[in-house]
Backbone as XML, in Angstrom:
<?xml version="1.0"?>
<chain id="A" units="angstrom">
  <residue number="1" name="GLY">
    <atom name="N" x="-16.123" y="-2.712" z="-18.432"/>
    <atom name="CA" x="-15.414" y="-1.681" z="-19.146"/>
    <atom name="C" x="-15.155" y="-0.462" z="-18.276"/>
  </residue>
  <residue number="2" name="ALA">
    <atom name="N" x="-16.178" y="-0.051" z="-17.511"/>
    <atom name="CA" x="-16.035" y="1.130" z="-16.647"/>
    <atom name="C" x="-14.979" y="0.886" z="-15.577"/>
  </residue>
  <residue number="3" name="MET">
    <atom name="N" x="-14.942" y="-0.331" z="-15.027"/>
    <atom name="CA" x="-13.953" y="-0.654" z="-14.005"/>
    <atom name="C" x="-12.546" y="-0.634" z="-14.591"/>
  </residue>
  <residue number="4" name="ASP">
    <atom name="N" x="-12.395" y="-1.139" z="-15.823"/>
    <atom name="CA" x="-11.084" y="-1.133" z="-16.479"/>
    <atom name="C" x="-10.589" y="0.298" z="-16.679"/>
  </residue>
  <residue number="5" name="GLU">
    <atom name="N" x="-11.484" y="1.167" z="-17.117"/>
    <atom name="CA" x="-11.119" y="2.567" z="-17.343"/>
    <atom name="C" x="-10.766" y="3.239" z="-16.018"/>
  </residue>
  <residue number="6" name="THR">
    <atom name="N" x="-11.538" y="2.950" z="-14.985"/>
    <atom name="CA" x="-11.252" y="3.513" z="-13.663"/>
    <atom name="C" x="-9.886" y="3.047" z="-13.171"/>
  </residue>
  <residue number="7" name="ALA">
    <atom name="N" x="-9.612" y="1.755" z="-13.307"/>
    <atom name="CA" x="-8.319" y="1.206" z="-12.881"/>
    <atom name="C" x="-7.175" y="1.871" z="-13.643"/>
  </residue>
  <residue number="8" name="ARG">
    <atom name="N" x="-7.359" y="2.093" z="-14.931"/>
    <atom name="CA" x="-6.325" y="2.740" z="-15.740"/>
    <atom name="C" x="-6.050" y="4.160" z="-15.236"/>
  </residue>
  <residue number="9" name="LEU">
    <atom name="N" x="-7.106" y="4.915" z="-14.973"/>
    <atom name="CA" x="-6.950" y="6.295" z="-14.485"/>
    <atom name="C" x="-6.309" y="6.333" z="-13.097"/>
  </residue>
  <residue number="10" name="VAL">
    <atom name="N" x="-6.685" y="5.400" z="-12.252"/>
    <atom name="CA" x="-6.128" y="5.339" z="-10.895"/>
    <atom name="C" x="-4.631" y="5.095" z="-10.955"/>
  </residue>
  <residue number="11" name="LYS">
    <atom name="N" x="-4.228" y="4.126" z="-11.774"/>
    <atom name="CA" x="-2.806" y="3.816" z="-11.902"/>
    <atom name="C" x="-2.038" y="4.992" z="-12.511"/>
  </residue>
  <residue number="12" name="LYS">
    <atom name="N" x="-2.585" y="5.564" z="-13.584"/>
    <atom name="CA" x="-1.912" y="6.640" z="-14.308"/>
    <atom name="C" x="-1.677" y="7.856" z="-13.418"/>
  </residue>
  <residue number="13" name="HIS">
    <atom name="N" x="-2.687" y="8.214" z="-12.618"/>
    <atom name="CA" x="-2.613" y="9.439" z="-11.823"/>
    <atom name="C" x="-2.327" y="9.180" z="-10.339"/>
  </residue>
  <residue number="14" name="LYS">
    <atom name="N" x="-2.036" y="7.908" z="-10.013"/>
    <atom name="CA" x="-1.713" y="7.516" z="-8.633"/>
    <atom name="C" x="-2.774" y="8.015" z="-7.644"/>
  </residue>
  <residue number="15" name="LEU">
    <atom name="N" x="-4.020" y="7.633" z="-7.933"/>
    <atom name="CA" x="-5.168" y="8.053" z="-7.131"/>
    <atom name="C" x="-5.583" y="6.975" z="-6.139"/>
  </residue>
  <residue number="16" name="GLY">
    <atom name="N" x="-6.346" y="7.369" z="-5.161"/>
    <atom name="CA" x="-7.052" y="6.452" z="-4.282"/>
    <atom name="C" x="-8.525" y="6.498" z="-4.671"/>
  </residue>
  <residue number="17" name="ILE">
    <atom name="N" x="-9.297" y="5.549" z="-4.188"/>
    <atom name="CA" x="-10.707" y="5.458" z="-4.578"/>
    <atom name="C" x="-11.550" y="5.232" z="-3.332"/>
  </residue>
  <residue number="18" name="TRP">
    <atom name="N" x="-12.681" y="5.922" z="-3.245"/>
    <atom name="CA" x="-13.681" y="5.646" z="-2.211"/>
    <atom name="C" x="-14.812" y="4.886" z="-2.888"/>
  </residue>
  <residue number="19" name="ILE">
    <atom name="N" x="-15.162" y="3.750" z="-2.330"/>
    <atom name="CA" x="-16.264" y="2.951" z="-2.877"/>
    <atom name="C" x="-17.185" y="2.553" z="-1.736"/>
  </residue>
  <residue number="20" name="MET">
    <atom name="N" x="-18.468" y="2.667" z="-1.974"/>
    <atom name="CA" x="-19.449" y="2.166" z="-1.021"/>
    <atom name="C" x="-19.890" y="0.797" z="-1.542"/>
  </residue>
  <residue number="21" name="PRO">
    <atom name="N" x="-19.318" y="-0.275" z="-1.013"/>
    <atom name="CA" x="-19.514" y="-1.594" z="-1.608"/>
    <atom name="C" x="-20.923" y="-2.172" z="-1.497"/>
  </residue>
  <residue number="22" name="GLU">
    <atom name="N" x="-21.785" y="-1.555" z="-0.688"/>
    <atom name="CA" x="-23.159" y="-2.039" z="-0.612"/>
    <atom name="C" x="-23.955" y="-1.636" z="-1.855"/>
  </residue>
  <residue number="23" name="GLY">
    <atom name="N" x="-23.573" y="-0.530" z="-2.472"/>
    <atom name="CA" x="-24.248" y="-0.084" z="-3.691"/>
    <atom name="C" x="-25.474" y="0.768" z="-3.444"/>
  </residue>
  <residue number="24" name="THR">
    <atom name="N" x="-25.960" y="0.831" z="-2.205"/>
    <atom name="CA" x="-27.125" y="1.635" z="-1.854"/>
    <atom name="C" x="-27.131" y="1.828" z="-0.354"/>
  </residue>
  <residue number="25" name="ARG">
    <atom name="N" x="-27.952" y="2.755" z="0.102"/>
    <atom name="CA" x="-28.080" y="2.939" z="1.550"/>
    <atom name="C" x="-29.157" y="2.007" z="2.069"/>
  </residue>
  <residue number="26" name="SER">
    <atom name="N" x="-28.949" y="1.509" z="3.266"/>
    <atom name="CA" x="-29.943" y="0.620" z="3.853"/>
    <atom name="C" x="-31.023" y="1.453" z="4.544"/>
  </residue>
  <residue number="27" name="ARG">
    <atom name="N" x="-32.225" y="0.961" z="4.545"/>
    <atom name="CA" x="-33.344" y="1.679" z="5.171"/>
    <atom name="C" x="-33.223" y="1.702" z="6.689"/>
  </residue>
  <residue number="28" name="ASP">
    <atom name="N" x="-32.674" y="0.635" z="7.272"/>
    <atom name="CA" x="-32.636" y="0.527" z="8.736"/>
    <atom name="C" x="-31.240" y="0.725" z="9.318"/>
  </residue>
  <residue number="29" name="GLY">
    <atom name="N" x="-30.258" y="1.005" z="8.475"/>
    <atom name="CA" x="-28.907" y="1.232" z="8.959"/>
    <atom name="C" x="-28.073" y="-0.026" z="9.109"/>
  </residue>
  <residue number="30" name="ARG">
    <atom name="N" x="-28.672" y="-1.178" z="8.859"/>
    <atom name="CA" x="-27.920" y="-2.434" z="8.974"/>
    <atom name="C" x="-27.073" y="-2.655" z="7.726"/>
  </residue>
  <residue number="31" name="LEU">
    <atom name="N" x="-25.907" y="-3.212" z="7.944"/>
    <atom name="CA" x="-24.983" y="-3.490" z="6.848"/>
    <atom name="C" x="-25.615" y="-4.456" z="5.854"/>
  </residue>
  <residue number="32" name="GLN">
    <atom name="N" x="-25.529" y="-4.103" z="4.596"/>
    <atom name="CA" x="-26.066" y="-4.924" z="3.511"/>
    <atom name="C" x="-24.939" y="-5.729" z="2.871"/>
  </residue>
  <residue number="33" name="PRO">
    <atom name="N" x="-25.289" y="-6.691" z="2.023"/>
    <atom name="CA" x="-24.254" y="-7.450" z="1.309"/>
    <atom name="C" x="-23.396" y="-6.524" z="0.452"/>
  </residue>
  <residue number="34" name="PHE">
    <atom name="N" x="-22.131" y="-6.898" z="0.275"/>
    <atom name="CA" x="-21.223" y="-6.127" z="-0.564"/>
    <atom name="C" x="-21.261" y="-6.650" z="-1.989"/>
  </residue>
  <residue number="35" name="LYS">
    <atom name="N" x="-21.292" y="-5.748" z="-2.926"/>
    <atom name="CA" x="-21.139" y="-6.107" z="-4.337"/>
    <atom name="C" x="-19.637" y="-6.284" z="-4.585"/>
  </residue>
  <residue number="36" name="PRO">
    <atom name="N" x="-19.244" y="-7.161" z="-5.489"/>
    <atom name="CA" x="-17.821" y="-7.481" z="-5.654"/>
    <atom name="C" x="-17.009" y="-6.490" z="-6.490"/>
  </residue>
  <residue number="37" name="GLY">
    <atom name="N" x="-17.611" y="-5.413" z="-6.959"/>
    <atom name="CA" x="-16.887" y="-4.466" z="-7.804"/>
    <atom name="C" x="-15.632" y="-3.916" z="-7.157"/>
  </residue>
  <residue number="38" name="PHE">
    <atom name="N" x="-15.674" y="-3.668" z="-5.847"/>
    <atom name="CA" x="-14.494" y="-3.122" z="-5.171"/>
    <atom name="C" x="-13.340" y="-4.116" z="-5.185"/>
  </residue>
  <residue number="39" name="VAL">
    <atom name="N" x="-13.663" y="-5.416" z="-5.161"/>
    <atom name="CA" x="-12.621" y="-6.442" z="-5.216"/>
    <atom name="C" x="-11.962" y="-6.427" z="-6.592"/>
  </residue>
  <residue number="40" name="HIS">
    <atom name="N" x="-12.771" y="-6.343" z="-7.631"/>
    <atom name="CA" x="-12.241" y="-6.313" z="-8.996"/>
    <atom name="C" x="-11.332" y="-5.088" z="-9.194"/>
  </residue>
  <residue number="41" name="LEU">
    <atom name="N" x="-11.746" y="-3.956" z="-8.637"/>
    <atom name="CA" x="-10.947" y="-2.744" z="-8.757"/>
    <atom name="C" x="-9.652" y="-2.858" z="-7.955"/>
  </residue>
  <residue number="42" name="ALA">
    <atom name="N" x="-9.715" y="-3.460" z="-6.781"/>
    <atom name="CA" x="-8.507" y="-3.660" z="-5.978"/>
    <atom name="C" x="-7.520" y="-4.566" z="-6.714"/>
  </residue>
  <residue number="43" name="ILE">
    <atom name="N" x="-8.034" y="-5.600" z="-7.343"/>
    <atom name="CA" x="-7.177" y="-6.515" z="-8.101"/>
    <atom name="C" x="-6.552" y="-5.784" z="-9.292"/>
  </residue>
  <residue number="44" name="ALA">
    <atom name="N" x="-7.364" y="-5.008" z="-10.008"/>
    <atom name="CA" x="-6.886" y="-4.315" z="-11.208"/>
    <atom name="C" x="-5.861" y="-3.231" z="-10.883"/>
  </residue>
  <residue number="45" name="THR">
    <atom name="N" x="-5.983" y="-2.603" z="-9.709"/>
    <atom name="CA" x="-5.078" y="-1.505" z="-9.368"/>
    <atom name="C" x="-3.932" y="-1.935" z="-8.459"/>
  </residue>
  <residue number="46" name="GLY">
    <atom name="N" x="-4.102" y="-3.049" z="-7.762"/>
    <atom name="CA" x="-3.106" y="-3.481" z="-6.799"/>
    <atom name="C" x="-3.166" y="-2.703" z="-5.490"/>
  </residue>
  <residue number="47" name="LEU">
    <atom name="N" x="-4.180" y="-1.861" z="-5.341"/>
    <atom name="CA" x="-4.322" y="-1.067" z="-4.130"/>
    <atom name="C" x="-4.852" y="-1.910" z="-2.973"/>
  </residue>
  <residue number="48" name="PRO">
    <atom name="N" x="-4.473" y="-1.569" z="-1.753"/>
    <atom name="CA" x="-5.071" y="-2.245" z="-0.601"/>
    <atom name="C" x="-6.497" y="-1.747" z="-0.401"/>
  </residue>
  <residue number="49" name="VAL">
    <atom name="N" x="-7.271" y="-2.510" z="0.338"/>
    <atom name="CA" x="-8.612" y="-2.092" z="0.737"/>
    <atom name="C" x="-8.502" y="-1.601" z="2.180"/>
  </residue>
  <residue number="50" name="VAL">
    <atom name="N" x="-8.993" y="-0.400" z="2.417"/>
    <atom name="CA" x="-8.981" y="0.174" z="3.765"/>
    <atom name="C" x="-10.435" y="0.374" z="4.179"/>
  </residue>
  <residue number="51" name="PRO">
    <atom name="N" x="-10.965" y="-0.527" z="4.999"/>
    <atom name="CA" x="-12.363" y="-0.378" z="5.421"/>
    <atom name="C" x="-12.541" y="0.865" z="6.304"/>
  </residue>
  <residue number="52" name="VAL">
    <atom name="N" x="-13.541" y="1.661" z="5.973"/>
    <atom name="CA" x="-13.899" y="2.830" z="6.765"/>
    <atom name="C" x="-15.327" y="2.607" z="7.246"/>
  </residue>
  <residue number="53" name="VAL">
    <atom name="N" x="-15.505" y="2.656" z="8.557"/>
    <atom name="CA" x="-16.795" y="2.336" z="9.161"/>
    <atom name="C" x="-17.419" y="3.615" z="9.716"/>
  </residue>
  <residue number="54" name="PHE">
    <atom name="N" x="-18.621" y="3.925" z="9.225"/>
    <atom name="CA" x="-19.394" y="5.073" z="9.704"/>
    <atom name="C" x="-20.438" y="4.548" z="10.677"/>
  </residue>
  <residue number="55" name="HIS">
    <atom name="N" x="-20.425" y="5.066" z="11.885"/>
    <atom name="CA" x="-21.356" y="4.598" z="12.911"/>
    <atom name="C" x="-22.575" y="5.528" z="12.976"/>
  </residue>
  <residue number="56" name="GLY">
    <atom name="N" x="-23.752" y="4.968" z="12.708"/>
    <atom name="CA" x="-24.991" y="5.735" z="12.826"/>
    <atom name="C" x="-25.255" y="6.710" z="11.699"/>
  </residue>
  <residue number="57" name="LEU">
    <atom name="N" x="-24.545" y="6.591" z="10.606"/>
    <atom name="CA" x="-24.722" y="7.523" z="9.488"/>
    <atom name="C" x="-26.160" y="7.512" z="8.963"/>
  </residue>
  <residue number="58" name="HIS">
    <atom name="N" x="-26.832" y="6.380" z="9.066"/>
    <atom name="CA" x="-28.212" y="6.274" z="8.575"/>
    <atom name="C" x="-29.155" y="7.229" z="9.312"/>
  </residue>
  <residue number="59" name="ARG">
    <atom name="N" x="-28.750" y="7.700" z="10.473"/>
    <atom name="CA" x="-29.601" y="8.615" z="11.236"/>
    <atom name="C" x="-29.524" y="10.051" z="10.716"/>
  </residue>
  <residue number="60" name="THR">
    <atom name="N" x="-28.569" y="10.331" z="9.829"/>
    <atom name="CA" x="-28.426" y="11.697" z="9.315"/>
    <atom name="C" x="-29.330" y="11.969" z="8.126"/>
  </residue>
  <residue number="61" name="TRP">
    <atom name="N" x="-29.625" y="10.936" z="7.361"/>
    <atom name="CA" x="-30.349" y="11.159" z="6.109"/>
    <atom name="C" x="-31.237" y="9.960" z="5.833"/>
  </residue>
  <residue number="62" name="GLN">
    <atom name="N" x="-32.539" y="10.158" z="5.983"/>
    <atom name="CA" x="-33.462" y="9.059" z="5.735"/>
    <atom name="C" x="-33.548" y="8.784" z="4.244"/>
  </residue>
  <residue number="63" name="LYS">
    <atom name="N" x="-33.543" y="7.508" z="3.904"/>
    <atom name="CA" x="-33.657" y="7.127" z="2.503"/>
    <atom name="C" x="-34.984" y="7.647" z="1.956"/>
  </residue>
  <residue number="64" name="GLY">
    <atom name="N" x="-34.952" y="8.243" z="0.777"/>
    <atom name="CA" x="-36.156" y="8.773" z="0.150"/>
    <atom name="C" x="-36.464" y="10.205" z="0.547"/>
  </residue>
  <residue number="65" name="SER">
    <atom name="N" x="-35.597" y="10.817" z="1.341"/>
    <atom name="CA" x="-35.819" y="12.178" z="1.805"/>
    <atom name="C" x="-34.587" y="13.029" z="1.480"/>
  </residue>
  <residue number="66" name="LEU">
    <atom name="N" x="-34.795" y="14.316" z="1.365"/>
    <atom name="CA" x="-33.678" y="15.236" z="1.179"/>
    <atom name="C" x="-33.354" y="15.980" z="2.469"/>
  </residue>
  <residue number="67" name="ASP">
    <atom name="N" x="-34.079" y="15.673" z="3.535"/>
    <atom name="CA" x="-33.854" y="16.305" z="4.830"/>
    <atom name="C" x="-32.684" y="15.643" z="5.543"/>
  </residue>
  <residue number="68" name="LEU">
    <atom name="N" x="-31.774" y="16.466" z="6.056"/>
    <atom name="CA" x="-30.612" y="15.963" z="6.788"/>
    <atom name="C" x="-30.742" y="16.306" z="8.266"/>
  </residue>
  <residue number="69" name="ASN">
    <atom name="N" x="-30.373" y="15.360" z="9.115"/>
    <atom name="CA" x="-30.305" y="15.589" z="10.549"/>
    <atom name="C" x="-28.855" y="15.846" z="10.904"/>
  </residue>
  <residue number="70" name="ARG">
    <atom name="N" x="-28.623" y="16.823" z="11.738"/>
    <atom name="CA" x="-27.262" y="17.166" z="12.142"/>
    <atom name="C" x="-26.903" y="16.353" z="13.386"/>
  </residue>
  <residue number="71" name="ILE">
    <atom name="N" x="-25.984" y="15.409" z="13.217"/>
    <atom name="CA" x="-25.512" y="14.593" z="14.329"/>
    <atom name="C" x="-24.017" y="14.353" z="14.158"/>
  </residue>
  <residue number="72" name="LYS">
    <atom name="N" x="-23.371" y="13.950" z="15.235"/>
    <atom name="CA" x="-21.974" y="13.545" z="15.141"/>
    <atom name="C" x="-21.936" y="12.094" z="14.697"/>
  </residue>
  <residue number="73" name="VAL">
    <atom name="N" x="-21.069" y="11.799" z="13.738"/>
    <atom name="CA" x="-20.940" y="10.449" z="13.200"/>
    <atom name="C" x="-19.519" y="9.955" z="13.467"/>
  </residue>
  <residue number="74" name="PRO">
    <atom name="N" x="-19.372" y="9.050" z="14.446"/>
    <atom name="CA" x="-18.043" y="8.476" z="14.668"/>
    <atom name="C" x="-17.604" y="7.655" z="13.453"/>
  </residue>
  <residue number="75" name="ILE">
    <atom name="N" x="-16.329" y="7.751" z="13.133"/>
    <atom name="CA" x="-15.779" y="7.040" z="11.980"/>
    <atom name="C" x="-14.544" y="6.268" z="12.435"/>
  </residue>
  <residue number="76" name="ASP">
    <atom name="N" x="-14.468" y="5.000" z="12.039"/>
    <atom name="CA" x="-13.287" y="4.182" z="12.306"/>
    <atom name="C" x="-12.624" y="3.827" z="10.982"/>
  </residue>
  <residue number="77" name="VAL">
    <atom name="N" x="-11.327" y="4.062" z="10.902"/>
    <atom name="CA" x="-10.546" y="3.616" z="9.756"/>
    <atom name="C" x="-9.816" y="2.364" z="10.217"/>
  </residue>
  <residue number="78" name="LEU">
    <atom name="N" x="-10.183" y="1.241" z="9.625"/>
    <atom name="CA" x="-9.620" y="-0.049" z="10.025"/>
    <atom name="C" x="-8.301" y="-0.299" z="9.298"/>
  </residue>
  <residue number="79" name="PRO">
    <atom name="N" x="-7.536" y="-1.259" z="9.761"/>
    <atom name="CA" x="-6.255" y="-1.548" z="9.104"/>
    <atom name="C" x="-6.426" y="-1.927" z="7.626"/>
  </residue>
  <residue number="80" name="ALA">
    <atom name="N" x="-5.457" y="-1.511" z="6.840"/>
    <atom name="CA" x="-5.461" y="-1.826" z="5.408"/>
    <atom name="C" x="-5.371" y="-3.334" z="5.196"/>
  </residue>
  <residue number="81" name="ILE">
    <atom name="N" x="-6.043" y="-3.787" z="4.159"/>
    <atom name="CA" x="-6.028" y="-5.201" z="3.776"/>
    <atom name="C" x="-5.272" y="-5.306" z="2.454"/>
  </residue>
  <residue number="82" name="GLU">
    <atom name="N" x="-4.171" y="-6.006" z="2.477"/>
    <atom name="CA" x="-3.354" y="-6.179" z="1.272"/>
    <atom name="C" x="-4.124" y="-7.021" z="0.252"/>
  </residue>
  <residue number="83" name="THR">
    <atom name="N" x="-4.074" y="-6.631" z="-1.015"/>
    <atom name="CA" x="-4.848" y="-7.315" z="-2.056"/>
    <atom name="C" x="-3.986" y="-7.926" z="-3.161"/>
  </residue>
  <residue number="84" name="LYS">
    <atom name="N" x="-2.680" y="-7.847" z="-3.040"/>
    <atom name="CA" x="-1.797" y="-8.309" z="-4.126"/>
    <atom name="C" x="-1.966" y="-9.794" z="-4.450"/>
  </residue>
  <residue number="85" name="SER">
    <atom name="N" x="-2.394" y="-10.600" z="-3.482"/>
    <atom name="CA" x="-2.576" y="-12.031" z="-3.744"/>
    <atom name="C" x="-4.019" y="-12.375" z="-4.146"/>
  </residue>
  <residue number="86" name="TRP">
    <atom name="N" x="-4.899" y="-11.380" z="-4.193"/>
    <atom name="CA" x="-6.294" y="-11.637" z="-4.553"/>
    <atom name="C" x="-6.400" y="-11.995" z="-6.031"/>
  </residue>
  <residue number="87" name="THR">
    <atom name="N" x="-7.389" y="-12.823" z="-6.359"/>
    <atom name="CA" x="-7.647" y="-13.199" z="-7.749"/>
    <atom name="C" x="-9.138" y="-13.048" z="-8.047"/>
  </residue>
  <residue number="88" name="ILE">
    <atom name="N" x="-9.434" y="-12.906" z="-9.315"/>
    <atom name="CA" x="-10.828" y="-12.806" z="-9.760"/>
    <atom name="C" x="-11.594" y="-14.070" z="-9.369"/>
  </residue>
  <residue number="89" name="GLU">
    <atom name="N" x="-10.947" y="-15.201" z="-9.438"/>
    <atom name="CA" x="-11.616" y="-16.477" z="-9.122"/>
    <atom name="C" x="-12.084" y="-16.540" z="-7.666"/>
  </residue>
  <residue number="90" name="THR">
    <atom name="N" x="-11.423" y="-15.805" z="-6.798"/>
    <atom name="CA" x="-11.804" y="-15.826" z="-5.387"/>
    <atom name="C" x="-12.398" y="-14.479" z="-4.941"/>
  </residue>
  <residue number="91" name="ALA">
    <atom name="N" x="-12.890" y="-13.696" z="-5.883"/>
    <atom name="CA" x="-13.420" y="-12.358" z="-5.586"/>
    <atom name="C" x="-14.552" y="-12.405" z="-4.564"/>
  </residue>
  <residue number="92" name="ARG">
    <atom name="N" x="-15.448" y="-13.350" z="-4.697"/>
    <atom name="CA" x="-16.588" y="-13.427" z="-3.771"/>
    <atom name="C" x="-16.104" y="-13.651" z="-2.337"/>
  </residue>
  <residue number="93" name="GLU">
    <atom name="N" x="-15.118" y="-14.516" z="-2.166"/>
    <atom name="CA" x="-14.589" y="-14.785" z="-0.831"/>
    <atom name="C" x="-13.933" y="-13.535" z="-0.230"/>
  </residue>
  <residue number="94" name="HIS">
    <atom name="N" x="-13.252" y="-12.758" z="-1.069"/>
    <atom name="CA" x="-12.617" y="-11.532" z="-0.583"/>
    <atom name="C" x="-13.677" y="-10.520" z="-0.153"/>
  </residue>
  <residue number="95" name="ALA">
    <atom name="N" x="-14.750" y="-10.398" z="-0.947"/>
    <atom name="CA" x="-15.840" y="-9.480" z="-0.589"/>
    <atom name="C" x="-16.475" y="-9.902" z="0.739"/>
  </residue>
  <residue number="96" name="LEU">
    <atom name="N" x="-16.679" y="-11.194" z="0.937"/>
    <atom name="CA" x="-17.246" y="-11.696" z="2.194"/>
    <atom name="C" x="-16.312" y="-11.421" z="3.365"/>
  </residue>
  <residue number="97" name="TYR">
    <atom name="N" x="-15.029" y="-11.592" z="3.143"/>
    <atom name="CA" x="-14.035" y="-11.359" z="4.178"/>
    <atom name="C" x="-14.075" y="-9.904" z="4.661"/>
  </residue>
  <residue number="98" name="VAL">
    <atom name="N" x="-14.069" y="-8.970" z="3.715"/>
    <atom name="CA" x="-14.105" y="-7.552" z="4.065"/>
    <atom name="C" x="-15.441" y="-7.213" z="4.732"/>
  </residue>
  <residue number="99" name="HIS">
    <atom name="N" x="-16.524" y="-7.772" z="4.220"/>
    <atom name="CA" x="-17.857" y="-7.555" z="4.813"/>
    <atom name="C" x="-17.853" y="-7.986" z="6.282"/>
  </residue>
  <residue number="100" name="ASP">
    <atom name="N" x="-17.284" y="-9.130" z="6.560"/>
    <atom name="CA" x="-17.258" y="-9.642" z="7.928"/>
    <atom name="C" x="-16.422" y="-8.749" z="8.846"/>
  </residue>
  <residue number="101" name="ILE">
    <atom name="N" x="-15.334" y="-8.193" z="8.335"/>
    <atom name="CA" x="-14.501" y="-7.275" z="9.121"/>
    <atom name="C" x="-15.287" y="-6.010" z="9.463"/>
  </residue>
  <residue number="102" name="VAL">
    <atom name="N" x="-15.980" y="-5.462" z="8.477"/>
    <atom name="CA" x="-16.780" y="-4.257" z="8.705"/>
    <atom name="C" x="-17.918" y="-4.557" z="9.673"/>
  </residue>
  <residue number="103" name="ALA">
    <atom name="N" x="-18.601" y="-5.680" z="9.478"/>
    <atom name="CA" x="-19.718" y="-6.046" z="10.360"/>
    <atom name="C" x="-19.264" y="-6.155" z="11.809"/>
  </residue>
  <residue number="104" name="ALA">
    <atom name="N" x="-18.099" y="-6.737" z="12.027"/>
    <atom name="CA" x="-17.588" y="-6.906" z="13.387"/>
    <atom name="C" x="-17.281" y="-5.566" z="14.053"/>
  </residue>
  <residue number="105" name="ALA">
    <atom name="N" x="-16.984" y="-4.540" z="13.266"/>
    <atom name="CA" x="-16.648" y="-3.228" z="13.813"/>
    <atom name="C" x="-17.883" y="-2.376" z="14.119"/>
  </residue>
  <residue number="106" name="LEU">
    <atom name="N" x="-19.031" y="-2.807" z="13.643"/>
    <atom name="CA" x="-20.264" y="-2.040" z="13.840"/>
    <atom name="C" x="-20.921" y="-2.367" z="15.174"/>
  </residue>
  <residue number="107" name="SER">
    <atom name="N" x="-21.748" y="-1.443" z="15.642"/>
    <atom name="CA" x="-22.547" y="-1.724" z="16.827"/>
    <atom name="C" x="-23.634" y="-2.729" z="16.440"/>
  </residue>
  <residue number="108" name="GLU">
    <atom name="N" x="-24.186" y="-3.373" z="17.438"/>
    <atom name="CA" x="-25.173" y="-4.442" z="17.206"/>
    <atom name="C" x="-26.344" y="-3.973" z="16.333"/>
  </residue>
  <residue number="109" name="ASP">
    <atom name="N" x="-26.788" y="-2.725" z="16.503"/>
    <atom name="CA" x="-27.950" y="-2.254" z="15.735"/>
    <atom name="C" x="-27.640" y="-1.962" z="14.270"/>
  </residue>
  <residue number="110" name="GLN">
    <atom name="N" x="-26.360" y="-2.062" z="13.876"/>
    <atom name="CA" x="-26.020" y="-1.872" z="12.470"/>
    <atom name="C" x="-25.509" y="-3.150" z="11.809"/>
  </residue>
  <residue number="111" name="ARG">
    <atom name="N" x="-25.302" y="-4.187" z="12.594"/>
    <atom name="CA" x="-24.848" y="-5.448" z="12.015"/>
    <atom name="C" x="-25.990" y="-6.133" z="11.271"/>
  </residue>
  <residue number="112" name="PRO">
    <atom name="N" x="-25.655" y="-6.935" z="10.261"/>
    <atom name="CA" x="-26.709" y="-7.665" z="9.552"/>
    <atom name="C" x="-27.455" y="-8.589" z="10.523"/>
  </residue>
  <residue number="113" name="LEU">
    <atom name="N" x="-28.753" y="-8.760" z="10.319"/>
    <atom name="CA" x="-29.542" y="-9.640" z="11.172"/>
    <atom name="C" x="-29.189" y="-11.099" z="10.931"/>
  </residue>
  <residue number="114" name="ALA">
    <atom name="N" x="-28.903" y="-11.416" z="9.691"/>
    <atom name="CA" x="-28.525" y="-12.784" z="9.328"/>
    <atom name="C" x="-27.381" y="-12.680" z="8.348"/>
  </residue>
  <residue number="115" name="VAL">
    <atom name="N" x="-26.737" y="-13.790" z="8.109"/>
    <atom name="CA" x="-25.670" y="-13.801" z="7.115"/>
    <atom name="C" x="-26.325" y="-13.589" z="5.762"/>
  </residue>
  <residue number="116" name="ALA">
    <atom name="N" x="-26.086" y="-12.416" z="5.189"/>
    <atom name="CA" x="-26.679" y="-12.056" z="3.904"/>
    <atom name="C" x="-25.577" y="-11.543" z="3.002"/>
  </residue>
  <residue number="117" name="HIS">
    <atom name="N" x="-25.108" y="-12.375" z="2.116"/>
    <atom name="CA" x="-24.012" y="-11.994" z="1.237"/>
    <atom name="C" x="-24.509" y="-11.942" z="-0.195"/>
  </residue>
  <residue number="118" name="ALA">
    <atom name="N" x="-23.994" y="-10.973" z="-0.941"/>
    <atom name="CA" x="-24.371" y="-10.806" z="-2.359"/>
    <atom name="C" x="-23.864" y="-11.980" z="-3.176"/>
  </residue>
  <residue number="119" name="GLU">
    <atom name="N" x="-24.583" y="-12.273" z="-4.185"/>
    <atom name="CA" x="-24.175" y="-13.336" z="-5.115"/>
    <atom name="C" x="-23.291" y="-12.746" z="-6.180"/>
  </residue>
</chain>
C-alpha cells in the first residue's frame, strides 16, 4: 500500500526518488543484498533506476553511534537503467542485476564476500 501511494505521488508531482535498496547500513561497509522494493517502485512509476555508488561512506558513521567522522566520500553516478520492460514476475532478477552493477563499481573492500542476494 505504501509503495502504491508513493508511486501515485511521484507520478502526480513528477518527482524522483532516492532509495537505499539494502534497507540498512552494513557494519563492515560491504554491499548487502538488495530488497526488491525499489524494483516494484520503478515498475509502478516507469522511472529508470540510476545507481549511485558511495565509496567508503561506512567510514563516516559507525553503525550504533551518533559520532560522525569527517572524510571525503567519492560518489559515482552510474548510467541509468531503463525499467519500462521490467515486470513484477522478474523483480528478483532485476534487483540482482542492479546489485551486480553496483558491486562491480565498488572497491574490493566494499564488495560482498560471497554472492548474497535477498530472497
